[in-house]
PDB file of C-alpha atoms in Angstrom:
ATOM      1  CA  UNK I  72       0.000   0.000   0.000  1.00 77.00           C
ATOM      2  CA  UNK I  73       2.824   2.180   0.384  1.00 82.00           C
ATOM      3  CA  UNK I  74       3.687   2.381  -2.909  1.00 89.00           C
ATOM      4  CA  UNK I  75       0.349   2.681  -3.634  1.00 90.00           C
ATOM      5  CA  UNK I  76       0.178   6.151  -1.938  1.00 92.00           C
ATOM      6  CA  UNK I  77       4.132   7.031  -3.092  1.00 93.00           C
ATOM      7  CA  UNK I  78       2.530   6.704  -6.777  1.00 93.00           C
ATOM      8  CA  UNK I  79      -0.836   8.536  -5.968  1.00 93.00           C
ATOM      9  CA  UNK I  80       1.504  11.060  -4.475  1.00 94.00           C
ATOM     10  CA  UNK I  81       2.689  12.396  -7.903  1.00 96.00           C
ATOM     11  CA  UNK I  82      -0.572  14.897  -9.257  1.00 96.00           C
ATOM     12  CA  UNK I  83      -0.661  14.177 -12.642  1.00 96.00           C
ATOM     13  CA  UNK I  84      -0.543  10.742 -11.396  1.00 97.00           C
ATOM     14  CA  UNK I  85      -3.212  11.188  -9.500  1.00 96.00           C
ATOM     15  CA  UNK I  86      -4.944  13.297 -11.887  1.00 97.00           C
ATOM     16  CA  UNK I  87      -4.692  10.193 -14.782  1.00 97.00           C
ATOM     17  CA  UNK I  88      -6.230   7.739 -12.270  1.00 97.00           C
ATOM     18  CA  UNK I  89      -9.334  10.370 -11.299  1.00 96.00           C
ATOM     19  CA  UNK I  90      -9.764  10.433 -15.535  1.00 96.00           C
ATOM     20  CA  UNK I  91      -9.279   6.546 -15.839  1.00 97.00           C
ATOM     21  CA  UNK I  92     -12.444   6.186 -13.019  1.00 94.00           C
ATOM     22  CA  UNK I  93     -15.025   7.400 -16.052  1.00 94.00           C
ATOM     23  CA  UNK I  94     -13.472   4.884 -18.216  1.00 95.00           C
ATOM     24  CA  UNK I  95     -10.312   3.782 -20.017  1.00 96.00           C
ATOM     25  CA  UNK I  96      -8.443   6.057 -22.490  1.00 96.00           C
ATOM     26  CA  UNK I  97      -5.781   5.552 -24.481  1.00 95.00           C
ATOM     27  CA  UNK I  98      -2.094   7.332 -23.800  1.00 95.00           C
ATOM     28  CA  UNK I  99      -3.385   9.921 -26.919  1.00 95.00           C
ATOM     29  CA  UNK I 100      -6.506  10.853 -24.709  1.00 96.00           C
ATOM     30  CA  UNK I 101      -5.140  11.115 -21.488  1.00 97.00           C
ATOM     31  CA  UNK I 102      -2.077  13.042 -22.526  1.00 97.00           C
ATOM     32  CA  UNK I 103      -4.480  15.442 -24.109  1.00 96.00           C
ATOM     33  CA  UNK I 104      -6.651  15.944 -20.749  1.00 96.00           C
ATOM     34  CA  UNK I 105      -3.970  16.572 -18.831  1.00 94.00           C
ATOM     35  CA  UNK I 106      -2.123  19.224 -20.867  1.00 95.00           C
ATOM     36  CA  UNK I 107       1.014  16.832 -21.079  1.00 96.00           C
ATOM     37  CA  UNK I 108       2.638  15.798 -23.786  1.00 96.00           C
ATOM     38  CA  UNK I 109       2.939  11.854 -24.838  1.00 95.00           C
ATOM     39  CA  UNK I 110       6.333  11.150 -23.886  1.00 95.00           C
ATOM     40  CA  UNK I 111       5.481  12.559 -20.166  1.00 96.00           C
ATOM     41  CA  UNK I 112       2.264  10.625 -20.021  1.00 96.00           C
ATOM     42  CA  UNK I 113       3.980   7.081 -20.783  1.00 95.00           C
ATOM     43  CA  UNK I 114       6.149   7.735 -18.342  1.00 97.00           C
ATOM     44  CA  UNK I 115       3.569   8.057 -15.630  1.00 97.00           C
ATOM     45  CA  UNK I 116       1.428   5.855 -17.180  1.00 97.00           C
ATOM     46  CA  UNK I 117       4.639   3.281 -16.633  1.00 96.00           C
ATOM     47  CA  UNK I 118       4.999   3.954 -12.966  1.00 97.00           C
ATOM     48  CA  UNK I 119       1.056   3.569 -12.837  1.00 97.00           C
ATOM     49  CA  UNK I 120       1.546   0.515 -13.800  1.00 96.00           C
ATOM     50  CA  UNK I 121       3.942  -0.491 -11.791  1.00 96.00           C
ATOM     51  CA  UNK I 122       2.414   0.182  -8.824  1.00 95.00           C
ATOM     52  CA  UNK I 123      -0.180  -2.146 -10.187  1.00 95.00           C
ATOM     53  CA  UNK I 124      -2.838   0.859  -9.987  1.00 96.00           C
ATOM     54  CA  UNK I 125      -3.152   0.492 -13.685  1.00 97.00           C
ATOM     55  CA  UNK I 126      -3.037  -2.109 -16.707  1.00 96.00           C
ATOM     56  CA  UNK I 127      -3.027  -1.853 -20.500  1.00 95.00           C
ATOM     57  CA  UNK I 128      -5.080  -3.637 -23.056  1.00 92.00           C
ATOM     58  CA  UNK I 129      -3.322  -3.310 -26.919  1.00 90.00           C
ATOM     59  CA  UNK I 130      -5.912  -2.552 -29.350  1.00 88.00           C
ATOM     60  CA  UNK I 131      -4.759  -2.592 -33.094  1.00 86.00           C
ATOM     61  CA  UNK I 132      -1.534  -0.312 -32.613  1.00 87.00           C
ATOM     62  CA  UNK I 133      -2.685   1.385 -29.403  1.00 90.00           C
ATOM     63  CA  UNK I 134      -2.395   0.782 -25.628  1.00 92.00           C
ATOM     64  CA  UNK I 135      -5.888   1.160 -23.535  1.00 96.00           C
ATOM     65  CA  UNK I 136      -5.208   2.417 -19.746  1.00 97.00           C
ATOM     66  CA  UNK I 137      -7.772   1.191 -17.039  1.00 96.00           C
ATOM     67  CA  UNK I 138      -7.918   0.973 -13.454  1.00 96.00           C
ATOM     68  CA  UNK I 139      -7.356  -2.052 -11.739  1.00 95.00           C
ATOM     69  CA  UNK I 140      -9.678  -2.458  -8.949  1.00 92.00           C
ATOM     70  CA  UNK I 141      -7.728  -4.453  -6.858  1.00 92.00           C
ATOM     71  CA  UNK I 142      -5.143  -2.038  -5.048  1.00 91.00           C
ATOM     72  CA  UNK I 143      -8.591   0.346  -4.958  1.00 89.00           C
ATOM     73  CA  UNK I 144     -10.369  -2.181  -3.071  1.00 90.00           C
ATOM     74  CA  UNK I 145      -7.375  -2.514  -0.766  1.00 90.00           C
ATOM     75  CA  UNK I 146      -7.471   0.656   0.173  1.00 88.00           C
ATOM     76  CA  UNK I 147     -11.317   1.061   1.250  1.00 87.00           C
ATOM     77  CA  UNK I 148     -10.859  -2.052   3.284  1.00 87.00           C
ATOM     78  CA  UNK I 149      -7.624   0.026   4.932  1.00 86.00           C
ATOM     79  CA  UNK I 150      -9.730   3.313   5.024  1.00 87.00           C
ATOM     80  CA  UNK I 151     -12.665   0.972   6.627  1.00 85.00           C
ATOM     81  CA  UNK I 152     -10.373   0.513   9.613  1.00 82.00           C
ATOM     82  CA  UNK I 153     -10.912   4.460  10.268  1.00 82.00           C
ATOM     83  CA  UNK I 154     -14.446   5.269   9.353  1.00 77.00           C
ATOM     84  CA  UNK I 155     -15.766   3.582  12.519  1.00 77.00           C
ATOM     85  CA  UNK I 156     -13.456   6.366  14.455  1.00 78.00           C
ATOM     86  CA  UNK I 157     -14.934   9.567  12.515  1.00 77.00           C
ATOM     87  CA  UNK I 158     -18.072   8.298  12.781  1.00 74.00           C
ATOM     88  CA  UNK I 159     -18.039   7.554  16.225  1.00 76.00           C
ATOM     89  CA  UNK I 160     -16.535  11.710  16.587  1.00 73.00           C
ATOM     90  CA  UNK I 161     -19.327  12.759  14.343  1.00 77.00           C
ATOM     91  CA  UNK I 162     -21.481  11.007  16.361  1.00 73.00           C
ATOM     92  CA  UNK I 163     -20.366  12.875  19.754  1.00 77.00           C
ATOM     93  CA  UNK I 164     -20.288  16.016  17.713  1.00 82.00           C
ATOM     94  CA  UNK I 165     -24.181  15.316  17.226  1.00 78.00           C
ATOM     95  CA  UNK I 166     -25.053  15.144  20.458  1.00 79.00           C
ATOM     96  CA  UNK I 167     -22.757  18.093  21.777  1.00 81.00           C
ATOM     97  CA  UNK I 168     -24.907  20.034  18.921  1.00 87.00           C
ATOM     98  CA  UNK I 169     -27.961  18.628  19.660  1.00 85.00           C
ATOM     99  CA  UNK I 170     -27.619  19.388  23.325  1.00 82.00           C
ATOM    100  CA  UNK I 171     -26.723  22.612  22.951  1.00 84.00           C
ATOM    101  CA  UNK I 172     -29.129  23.587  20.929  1.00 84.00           C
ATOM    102  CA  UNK I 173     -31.412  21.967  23.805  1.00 83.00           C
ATOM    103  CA  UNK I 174     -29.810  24.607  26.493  1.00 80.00           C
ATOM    104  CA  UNK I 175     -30.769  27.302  23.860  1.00 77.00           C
ATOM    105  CA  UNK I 176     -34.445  26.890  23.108  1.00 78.00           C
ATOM    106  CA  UNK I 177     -34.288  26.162  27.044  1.00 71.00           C
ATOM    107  CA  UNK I 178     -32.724  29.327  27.701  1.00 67.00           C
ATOM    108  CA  UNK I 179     -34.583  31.514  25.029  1.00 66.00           C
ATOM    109  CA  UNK I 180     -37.917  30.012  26.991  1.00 65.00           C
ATOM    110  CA  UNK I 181     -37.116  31.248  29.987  1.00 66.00           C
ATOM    111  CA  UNK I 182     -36.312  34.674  28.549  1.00 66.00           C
ATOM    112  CA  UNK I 183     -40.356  34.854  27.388  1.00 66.00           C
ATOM    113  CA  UNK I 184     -41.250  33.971  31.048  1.00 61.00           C
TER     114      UNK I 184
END
């Protein structure tokens, strides 16, 4: 997973894989998108691919970029390991909320007594 995050680091790195989530593109595509030119794209395409965040399909004389869901899915299950400690702060932060808006209608009714 570290390497993971080292690659996702990078932001046009991270900017290919947020274009690769609507679908794949070729190198052409994303190297247009991105305001790169092609040589700069394979390159981080490569490293991509390395990290096993991406993989290639050859169509006719073209290479096809897509997510792999694998290392994706890895991380939500590492992220899942958290989301029970936010929610249990959000939680708290509810009720603090809630109860102070309790003291306030309390306190802005005994202000019309």
């Amino acid at each position: 997973m570290n390497k993971t995050f080292k690659t996702l680091a990078e932001p046009n790195r991270f900017q290919i894989v947020e274009l690769l989530r609507n679908g794949p593109l070729s190198v052409g595509e994303v190297a247009d998108r991105i305001g790169l030119r092609q040589p700069q794209t394979s390159k981080h395409l490569r490293a991509l691919m390395d990290a096993g965040l991406v993989e290639a399909d050859p169509i006719a004389n073209r290479r096809i970029y897509k997510l792999r869901l694998e290392p994706f899915q890895e991380l939500d299950i590492w992220l899942e390991s958290y989301r029970h400690i936010w929610k249990e702060r959000l939680d708290s932060l509810d009720d603090y909320l809630q109860d102070l808006q309790r003291k306030d209608n309390h306190h802005h009714d005994e202000d019309k007594e």
